[in-house]
PDB file of C-alpha atoms in Angstrom:
ATOM      1  CA  MET A  41       0.142   0.186   0.063  1.00  0.00           C
ATOM      2  CA  THR A  42       1.583   3.558  -0.860  1.00  0.00           C
ATOM      3  CA  ALA A  43       0.193   6.212   1.525  1.00  0.00           C
ATOM      4  CA  PRO A  44      -1.297   9.451   0.502  1.00  0.00           C
ATOM      5  CA  ASP A  45       1.349  12.278   0.119  1.00  0.00           C
ATOM      6  CA  ARG A  46       1.741  14.877   2.651  1.00  0.00           C
ATOM      7  CA  PRO A  47       4.001  17.901   3.436  1.00  0.00           C
ATOM      8  CA  THR A  48       7.238  17.625   3.726  1.00  0.00           C
ATOM      9  CA  PRO A  49       8.227  15.629   7.128  1.00  0.00           C
ATOM     10  CA  ALA A  50       9.666  18.356   9.313  1.00  0.00           C
ATOM     11  CA  ARG A  51      13.324  17.141  10.864  1.00  0.00           C
ATOM     12  CA  LEU A  52      14.092  15.335  13.814  1.00  0.00           C
ATOM     13  CA  ALA A  53      15.799  18.703  15.434  1.00  0.00           C
ATOM     14  CA  ASP A  54      12.208  20.544  15.042  1.00  0.00           C
ATOM     15  CA  GLN A  55      10.553  17.962  17.245  1.00  0.00           C
ATOM     16  CA  ARG A  56       9.525  18.121  20.687  1.00  0.00           C
ATOM     17  CA  ALA A  57       8.611  14.420  21.539  1.00  0.00           C
ATOM     18  CA  LEU A  58       9.275  11.132  20.600  1.00  0.00           C
ATOM     19  CA  LEU A  59       6.595   8.554  20.498  1.00  0.00           C
ATOM     20  CA  PHE A  60       8.230   5.199  20.387  1.00  0.00           C
ATOM     21  CA  ASP A  61       6.864   1.757  19.549  1.00  0.00           C
ATOM     22  CA  LEU A  62       8.402  -1.270  22.001  1.00  0.00           C
ATOM     23  CA  ASP A  63       8.802  -4.624  20.421  1.00  0.00           C
ATOM     24  CA  GLY A  64      11.367  -4.351  17.905  1.00  0.00           C
ATOM     25  CA  VAL A  65      12.076  -0.716  18.272  1.00  0.00           C
ATOM     26  CA  LEU A  66      12.926  -0.098  21.994  1.00  0.00           C
ATOM     27  CA  THR A  67      13.873  -3.748  23.049  1.00  0.00           C
ATOM     28  CA  PRO A  68      14.169  -6.951  20.822  1.00  0.00           C
ATOM     29  CA  THR A  69      10.529  -8.468  22.583  1.00  0.00           C
ATOM     30  CA  ALA A  70       9.501  -9.088  18.574  1.00  0.00           C
ATOM     31  CA  GLU A  71      11.678 -11.760  18.978  1.00  0.00           C
ATOM     32  CA  VAL A  72       9.829 -13.069  21.786  1.00  0.00           C
ATOM     33  CA  HIS A  73       6.700 -12.525  20.028  1.00  0.00           C
ATOM     34  CA  MET A  74       7.598 -14.478  17.457  1.00  0.00           C
ATOM     35  CA  ARG A  75       8.522 -17.468  19.134  1.00  0.00           C
ATOM     36  CA  ALA A  76       5.517 -16.750  21.244  1.00  0.00           C
ATOM     37  CA  TRP A  77       3.402 -16.824  17.922  1.00  0.00           C
ATOM     38  CA  SER A  78       5.162 -19.672  15.926  1.00  0.00           C
ATOM     39  CA  ARG A  79       4.241 -21.814  19.395  1.00  0.00           C
ATOM     40  CA  LEU A  80       0.650 -21.205  19.636  1.00  0.00           C
ATOM     41  CA  PHE A  81       0.081 -21.363  15.668  1.00  0.00           C
ATOM     42  CA  THR A  82       2.963 -24.325  14.264  1.00  0.00           C
ATOM     43  CA  PRO A  83       1.057 -27.213  15.983  1.00  0.00           C
ATOM     44  CA  TYR A  84      -2.816 -25.548  15.476  1.00  0.00           C
ATOM     45  CA  LEU A  85      -2.391 -25.102  12.052  1.00  0.00           C
ATOM     46  CA  ALA A  86      -0.855 -28.344  12.132  1.00  0.00           C
ATOM     47  CA  ALA A  87      -3.634 -29.971  13.505  1.00  0.00           C
ATOM     48  CA  HIS A  88      -6.429 -28.107  10.738  1.00  0.00           C
ATOM     49  CA  GLY A  89      -4.233 -29.387   7.866  1.00  0.00           C
ATOM     50  CA  VAL A  90      -3.501 -26.209   6.533  1.00  0.00           C
ATOM     51  CA  ALA A  91      -0.429 -24.721   5.138  1.00  0.00           C
ATOM     52  CA  PRO A  92       2.041 -24.611   7.921  1.00  0.00           C
ATOM     53  CA  TYR A  93       2.940 -21.165   9.908  1.00  0.00           C
ATOM     54  CA  THR A  94       6.134 -19.299   8.702  1.00  0.00           C
ATOM     55  CA  GLU A  95       8.261 -16.392  10.041  1.00  0.00           C
ATOM     56  CA  GLN A  96       6.874 -14.263   7.071  1.00  0.00           C
ATOM     57  CA  ASP A  97       3.372 -14.694   8.412  1.00  0.00           C
ATOM     58  CA  TYR A  98       4.364 -12.892  11.489  1.00  0.00           C
ATOM     59  CA  PHE A  99       5.333  -9.952   9.213  1.00  0.00           C
ATOM     60  CA  ASP A 100       2.493 -10.276   7.306  1.00  0.00           C
ATOM     61  CA  HIS A 101      -0.028 -10.425   9.704  1.00  0.00           C
ATOM     62  CA  ILE A 102       0.489  -9.964  12.779  1.00  0.00           C
ATOM     63  CA  ASP A 103       3.356  -7.448  13.794  1.00  0.00           C
ATOM     64  CA  GLY A 104       2.469  -4.108  15.044  1.00  0.00           C
ATOM     65  CA  LYS A 105      -1.037  -5.222  15.479  1.00  0.00           C
ATOM     66  CA  PRO A 106      -3.368  -5.709  18.771  1.00  0.00           C
ATOM     67  CA  ARG A 107      -3.224  -9.408  19.823  1.00  0.00           C
ATOM     68  CA  TYR A 108      -6.380 -10.539  18.939  1.00  0.00           C
ATOM     69  CA  ASP A 109      -6.550  -8.838  15.136  1.00  0.00           C
ATOM     70  CA  GLY A 110      -3.172 -10.129  14.386  1.00  0.00           C
ATOM     71  CA  VAL A 111      -5.329 -13.951  15.270  1.00  0.00           C
ATOM     72  CA  ARG A 112      -8.528 -13.167  13.322  1.00  0.00           C
ATOM     73  CA  SER A 113      -5.505 -11.759  10.293  1.00  0.00           C
ATOM     74  CA  LEU A 114      -3.525 -15.080  10.530  1.00  0.00           C
ATOM     75  CA  LEU A 115      -7.088 -17.368  10.426  1.00  0.00           C
ATOM     76  CA  ALA A 116      -8.500 -15.519   7.698  1.00  0.00           C
ATOM     77  CA  SER A 117      -5.055 -16.255   5.623  1.00  0.00           C
ATOM     78  CA  ARG A 118      -5.983 -20.092   6.172  1.00  0.00           C
ATOM     79  CA  GLY A 119      -9.695 -19.729   5.567  1.00  0.00           C
ATOM     80  CA  ILE A 120     -10.391 -20.648   9.455  1.00  0.00           C
ATOM     81  CA  ASP A 121     -13.388 -18.616  10.738  1.00  0.00           C
ATOM     82  CA  LEU A 122     -13.712 -19.156  14.606  1.00  0.00           C
ATOM     83  CA  PRO A 123     -16.405 -17.163  16.987  1.00  0.00           C
ATOM     84  CA  GLU A 124     -14.643 -14.163  18.506  1.00  0.00           C
ATOM     85  CA  GLY A 125     -15.363 -14.952  22.097  1.00  0.00           C
ATOM     86  CA  THR A 126     -14.620 -13.200  24.724  1.00  0.00           C
ATOM     87  CA  PRO A 127     -11.123 -11.316  26.375  1.00  0.00           C
ATOM     88  CA  ASP A 128     -12.207 -13.344  29.139  1.00  0.00           C
ATOM     89  CA  ASP A 129     -12.288 -16.786  27.230  1.00  0.00           C
ATOM     90  CA  ASP A 130      -9.671 -19.537  28.795  1.00  0.00           C
ATOM     91  CA  PRO A 131      -6.878 -19.641  27.145  1.00  0.00           C
ATOM     92  CA  SER A 132      -7.752 -23.317  26.258  1.00  0.00           C
ATOM     93  CA  ALA A 133     -10.833 -22.137  24.424  1.00  0.00           C
ATOM     94  CA  ASP A 134     -11.140 -22.966  20.504  1.00  0.00           C
ATOM     95  CA  THR A 135     -11.930 -18.403  19.649  1.00  0.00           C
ATOM     96  CA  VAL A 136     -10.276 -15.562  18.880  1.00  0.00           C
ATOM     97  CA  CYS A 137     -10.088 -14.111  21.839  1.00  0.00           C
ATOM     98  CA  GLY A 138      -9.090 -17.873  23.417  1.00  0.00           C
ATOM     99  CA  LEU A 139      -5.844 -18.276  20.631  1.00  0.00           C
ATOM    100  CA  GLY A 140      -4.686 -14.616  21.771  1.00  0.00           C
ATOM    101  CA  ASN A 141      -4.953 -15.278  25.384  1.00  0.00           C
ATOM    102  CA  ARG A 142      -3.218 -18.550  25.048  1.00  0.00           C
ATOM    103  CA  LYS A 143      -0.547 -16.652  22.790  1.00  0.00           C
ATOM    104  CA  ASN A 144      -0.257 -14.016  25.457  1.00  0.00           C
ATOM    105  CA  ALA A 145       0.733 -17.059  28.038  1.00  0.00           C
ATOM    106  CA  GLU A 146       3.100 -18.173  25.808  1.00  0.00           C
ATOM    107  CA  PHE A 147       4.924 -15.051  25.800  1.00  0.00           C
ATOM    108  CA  THR A 148       4.683 -14.546  29.364  1.00  0.00           C
ATOM    109  CA  ALA A 149       6.257 -18.060  29.449  1.00  0.00           C
ATOM    110  CA  GLU A 150       9.214 -16.518  27.295  1.00  0.00           C
ATOM    111  CA  LEU A 151      10.015 -13.406  28.862  1.00  0.00           C
ATOM    112  CA  ASP A 152      10.139 -15.523  32.043  1.00  0.00           C
ATOM    113  CA  GLU A 153      12.878 -17.804  30.894  1.00  0.00           C
ATOM    114  CA  HIS A 154      15.271 -15.453  28.918  1.00  0.00           C
ATOM    115  CA  GLY A 155      14.090 -11.759  30.058  1.00  0.00           C
ATOM    116  CA  VAL A 156      15.005  -8.863  27.948  1.00  0.00           C
ATOM    117  CA  GLU A 157      17.429  -5.904  27.093  1.00  0.00           C
ATOM    118  CA  PRO A 158      17.074  -2.726  25.471  1.00  0.00           C
ATOM    119  CA  TYR A 159      18.827  -2.935  22.185  1.00  0.00           C
ATOM    120  CA  PRO A 160      22.422  -0.537  23.031  1.00  0.00           C
ATOM    121  CA  GLY A 161      21.926   1.544  20.116  1.00  0.00           C
ATOM    122  CA  SER A 162      18.287   2.151  20.775  1.00  0.00           C
ATOM    123  CA  HIS A 163      19.510   2.745  24.511  1.00  0.00           C
ATOM    124  CA  ARG A 164      21.939   5.202  23.207  1.00  0.00           C
ATOM    125  CA  PHE A 165      19.430   7.404  21.196  1.00  0.00           C
ATOM    126  CA  LEU A 166      16.547   7.137  24.017  1.00  0.00           C
ATOM    127  CA  VAL A 167      18.690   8.690  26.783  1.00  0.00           C
ATOM    128  CA  ALA A 168      20.473  11.005  24.165  1.00  0.00           C
ATOM    129  CA  ALA A 169      16.879  12.599  23.456  1.00  0.00           C
ATOM    130  CA  ILE A 170      15.642  12.605  26.803  1.00  0.00           C
ATOM    131  CA  ASP A 171      18.872  14.571  27.783  1.00  0.00           C
ATOM    132  CA  ALA A 172      18.367  16.857  24.838  1.00  0.00           C
ATOM    133  CA  GLY A 173      14.883  17.876  26.126  1.00  0.00           C
ATOM    134  CA  TYR A 174      12.396  15.832  23.776  1.00  0.00           C
ATOM    135  CA  SER A 175       9.252  14.661  25.497  1.00  0.00           C
ATOM    136  CA  VAL A 176       9.380  10.424  25.510  1.00  0.00           C
ATOM    137  CA  ALA A 177       6.424   7.838  25.509  1.00  0.00           C
ATOM    138  CA  VAL A 178       5.899   4.241  24.659  1.00  0.00           C
ATOM    139  CA  VAL A 179       2.838   3.396  22.298  1.00  0.00           C
ATOM    140  CA  SER A 180       2.542  -0.410  21.963  1.00  0.00           C
ATOM    141  CA  SER A 181       0.160  -2.480  20.349  1.00  0.00           C
ATOM    142  CA  SER A 182       1.149  -5.436  23.675  1.00  0.00           C
ATOM    143  CA  ALA A 183      -0.232  -5.619  26.713  1.00  0.00           C
ATOM    144  CA  ASN A 184       2.714  -6.309  28.174  1.00  0.00           C
ATOM    145  CA  ALA A 185       4.348  -3.266  27.888  1.00  0.00           C
ATOM    146  CA  VAL A 186       5.275  -2.682  31.439  1.00  0.00           C
ATOM    147  CA  SER A 187       6.376  -5.688  32.218  1.00  0.00           C
ATOM    148  CA  VAL A 188       8.475  -5.865  29.203  1.00  0.00           C
ATOM    149  CA  LEU A 189       9.645  -2.361  30.057  1.00  0.00           C
ATOM    150  CA  ARG A 190      10.166  -3.125  33.598  1.00  0.00           C
ATOM    151  CA  THR A 191      12.481  -6.181  32.912  1.00  0.00           C
ATOM    152  CA  ALA A 192      14.175  -4.075  30.591  1.00  0.00           C
ATOM    153  CA  GLY A 193      15.028  -1.708  33.160  1.00  0.00           C
ATOM    154  CA  ILE A 194      13.551   1.735  31.024  1.00  0.00           C
ATOM    155  CA  LEU A 195      10.257   1.759  32.878  1.00  0.00           C
ATOM    156  CA  GLU A 196      11.034   4.778  34.481  1.00  0.00           C
ATOM    157  CA  ARG A 197      12.081   6.529  31.420  1.00  0.00           C
ATOM    158  CA  PHE A 198       8.656   6.745  30.219  1.00  0.00           C
ATOM    159  CA  PRO A 199       6.292   9.364  31.959  1.00  0.00           C
ATOM    160  CA  VAL A 200       3.494   8.371  29.526  1.00  0.00           C
ATOM    161  CA  ILE A 201       2.420   4.591  27.719  1.00  0.00           C
ATOM    162  CA  VAL A 202       0.132   3.694  25.481  1.00  0.00           C
ATOM    163  CA  ASP A 203      -0.138   0.131  25.669  1.00  0.00           C
ATOM    164  CA  GLY A 204      -3.068  -2.453  24.603  1.00  0.00           C
ATOM    165  CA  LEU A 205      -4.642  -2.463  28.079  1.00  0.00           C
ATOM    166  CA  VAL A 206      -5.217   1.426  27.539  1.00  0.00           C
ATOM    167  CA  ALA A 207      -6.293   0.885  24.529  1.00  0.00           C
ATOM    168  CA  ARG A 208      -8.943  -1.255  25.523  1.00  0.00           C
ATOM    169  CA  GLN A 209     -10.013   0.556  28.211  1.00  0.00           C
ATOM    170  CA  ASP A 210     -10.588   3.891  26.022  1.00  0.00           C
ATOM    171  CA  ALA A 211     -11.819   1.998  23.140  1.00  0.00           C
ATOM    172  CA  LEU A 212      -8.731   3.518  21.167  1.00  0.00           C
ATOM    173  CA  GLU A 213      -8.454   1.533  17.760  1.00  0.00           C
ATOM    174  CA  GLY A 214      -5.301  -0.043  17.104  1.00  0.00           C
ATOM    175  CA  LYS A 215      -3.038   0.403  14.356  1.00  0.00           C
ATOM    176  CA  PRO A 216      -2.648   1.161  11.668  1.00  0.00           C
ATOM    177  CA  ALA A 217      -5.115   3.846  12.815  1.00  0.00           C
ATOM    178  CA  PRO A 218      -3.569   6.760  14.371  1.00  0.00           C
ATOM    179  CA  ASP A 219      -5.427   6.870  17.643  1.00  0.00           C
ATOM    180  CA  THR A 220      -2.811   5.586  20.337  1.00  0.00           C
ATOM    181  CA  TYR A 221      -0.401   7.541  19.070  1.00  0.00           C
ATOM    182  CA  LEU A 222      -2.758  10.503  18.443  1.00  0.00           C
ATOM    183  CA  ASP A 223      -4.294   9.633  22.312  1.00  0.00           C
ATOM    184  CA  ALA A 224      -0.229   9.592  23.525  1.00  0.00           C
ATOM    185  CA  ALA A 225       0.878  12.941  22.119  1.00  0.00           C
ATOM    186  CA  SER A 226      -2.574  14.695  23.274  1.00  0.00           C
ATOM    187  CA  ARG A 227      -0.986  13.727  26.672  1.00  0.00           C
ATOM    188  CA  PHE A 228       1.942  15.606  26.788  1.00  0.00           C
ATOM    189  CA  GLY A 229      -0.285  18.574  25.020  1.00  0.00           C
ATOM    190  CA  LEU A 230       1.290  18.411  21.857  1.00  0.00           C
ATOM    191  CA  THR A 231      -0.316  18.369  18.440  1.00  0.00           C
ATOM    192  CA  ALA A 232       0.995  15.243  15.554  1.00  0.00           C
ATOM    193  CA  ALA A 233       2.951  17.433  14.050  1.00  0.00           C
ATOM    194  CA  GLU A 234       5.453  18.356  17.021  1.00  0.00           C
ATOM    195  CA  CYS A 235       5.721  14.520  17.372  1.00  0.00           C
ATOM    196  CA  VAL A 236       7.987  11.842  15.820  1.00  0.00           C
ATOM    197  CA  VAL A 237       6.446   8.263  15.667  1.00  0.00           C
ATOM    198  CA  VAL A 238       9.373   5.393  16.044  1.00  0.00           C
ATOM    199  CA  GLU A 239       7.785   2.206  14.483  1.00  0.00           C
ATOM    200  CA  ASP A 240       9.249  -1.627  13.160  1.00  0.00           C
ATOM    201  CA  ALA A 241       6.199  -2.415  11.470  1.00  0.00           C
ATOM    202  CA  THR A 242       4.113  -0.960   8.191  1.00  0.00           C
ATOM    203  CA  SER A 243       1.408  -1.174  10.467  1.00  0.00           C
ATOM    204  CA  GLY A 244       3.054   1.136  12.647  1.00  0.00           C
ATOM    205  CA  VAL A 245       4.662   3.438  10.288  1.00  0.00           C
ATOM    206  CA  GLU A 246       0.869   3.581   8.556  1.00  0.00           C
ATOM    207  CA  ALA A 247      -0.797   5.022  11.405  1.00  0.00           C
ATOM    208  CA  GLY A 248       2.430   7.854  12.340  1.00  0.00           C
ATOM    209  CA  ARG A 249       1.377   8.465   8.665  1.00  0.00           C
ATOM    210  CA  ASN A 250      -2.308   8.316   8.726  1.00  0.00           C
ATOM    211  CA  GLY A 251      -1.941  10.583  11.743  1.00  0.00           C
ATOM    212  CA  GLY A 252       0.080  13.827  10.095  1.00  0.00           C
ATOM    213  CA  PHE A 253       3.056  13.165  12.479  1.00  0.00           C
ATOM    214  CA  GLY A 254       5.982  15.723  12.108  1.00  0.00           C
ATOM    215  CA  LEU A 255       8.266  12.824  11.065  1.00  0.00           C
ATOM    216  CA  VAL A 256       7.986   8.973  10.813  1.00  0.00           C
ATOM    217  CA  ILE A 257      10.991   6.983  11.414  1.00  0.00           C
ATOM    218  CA  GLY A 258      10.851   3.210  10.704  1.00  0.00           C
ATOM    219  CA  VAL A 259      13.291   0.635  12.139  1.00  0.00           C
ATOM    220  CA  ASP A 260      14.337  -1.520   9.955  1.00  0.00           C
ATOM    221  CA  ARG A 261      14.172  -5.224  12.116  1.00  0.00           C
ATOM    222  CA  GLY A 262      13.072  -7.606   8.565  1.00  0.00           C
ATOM    223  CA  ALA A 263       9.889  -5.633   7.517  1.00  0.00           C
ATOM    224  CA  GLY A 264      12.126  -4.369   4.651  1.00  0.00           C
ATOM    225  CA  ALA A 265      13.179  -0.698   3.837  1.00  0.00           C
ATOM    226  CA  ASP A 266      10.982  -0.574   0.939  1.00  0.00           C
ATOM    227  CA  ALA A 267       8.064  -1.620   2.773  1.00  0.00           C
ATOM    228  CA  LEU A 268       8.634   0.250   5.558  1.00  0.00           C
ATOM    229  CA  ARG A 269       9.069   3.842   3.260  1.00  0.00           C
ATOM    230  CA  ALA A 270       6.066   2.585   1.296  1.00  0.00           C
ATOM    231  CA  HIS A 271       3.740   2.428   4.303  1.00  0.00           C
ATOM    232  CA  GLY A 272       4.725   5.714   5.638  1.00  0.00           C
ATOM    233  CA  ALA A 273       8.532   5.839   6.956  1.00  0.00           C
ATOM    234  CA  ASP A 274      10.223   9.176   6.138  1.00  0.00           C
ATOM    235  CA  VAL A 275      13.554   7.857   7.619  1.00  0.00           C
ATOM    236  CA  VAL A 276      14.519   4.267   8.028  1.00  0.00           C
ATOM    237  CA  VAL A 277      17.400   3.061   9.978  1.00  0.00           C
ATOM    238  CA  GLN A 278      18.885  -0.161  11.026  1.00  0.00           C
ATOM    239  CA  ASP A 279      19.819   1.233  14.038  1.00  0.00           C
ATOM    240  CA  LEU A 280      18.557   4.081  16.066  1.00  0.00           C
ATOM    241  CA  ALA A 281      22.106   5.062  17.042  1.00  0.00           C
ATOM    242  CA  ASP A 282      22.663   6.391  13.811  1.00  0.00           C
ATOM    243  CA  LEU A 283      20.516   9.244  14.746  1.00  0.00           C
ATOM    244  CA  VAL A 284      21.518  10.764  17.650  1.00  0.00           C
ATOM    245  CA  ASP A 285      24.157  13.464  16.068  1.00  0.00           C
ATOM    246  CA  ASP A 286      20.773  14.641  14.877  1.00  0.00           C
ATOM    247  CA  LEU A 287      18.900  15.166  17.839  1.00  0.00           C
ATOM    248  CA  ARG A 288      19.128  19.078  18.957  1.00  0.00           C
ATOM    249  CA  PRO A 289      18.097  20.945  22.627  1.00  0.00           C
ATOM    250  CA  VAL A 290      14.084  20.865  22.439  1.00  0.00           C
ATOM    251  CA  PRO A 291      13.795  24.500  23.483  1.00  0.00           C
ATOM    252  CA  THR A 292      11.861  25.515  26.388  1.00  0.00           C
ATOM    253  CA  PRO A 293       8.029  26.889  25.880  1.00  0.00           C
ATOM    254  CA  ALA A 294       7.160  30.303  26.209  1.00  0.00           C
ATOM    255  CA  THR A 295       5.268  31.198  29.428  1.00  0.00           C
TER     256      THR A 295
END
């Protein structure tokens, strides 16, 4: 999908806040999620006699989306239609929500077993941005954002966290809709044009483009630079450390 044209994006130095996706941007928890999804769908699809689960399925149908949306998308790709169920479904239930809850249990097990640390380059960029005066937030589709940030040792860095739990509570539509990013910007009292979206998923950069954010940075962790640009990224890097020198002190607003 090619995103619609928009005015020339602002430079990183012109912005006031950085809104970070979590998994695959700040921490390599995308890999934890990928293993958890594989643990869920590899046996499930095999039992249904359809095409096996592959790593590409993660990028095509799951990456960046709210958990239940990922389940629906993956099942639809195999022609499997299940009842929706409810978020309270037991993980053993053969419903969309039941499978989503089973995946969450697999993720928690993976995180407990292996832990997680921030990407070194992302951590360096985050610290430099805070030191320069940028406001920073995490905007994640995951319901596990707080536990991941705590495990990674960076929870206290973020005064604003808009995750899957907040989105459900406040009825915010998930990525590629811009709602969660717009909500984070509003919590700082800023407009979208004053904020940077930092994403590794095509659905996430599309959310940044759809929301009219001042700058959309794509971090290529496997989605592909061309795909990230096509969906809305203004800049694509493989390591956020590459952008440290583009940061500038944020002016103090006039009173």
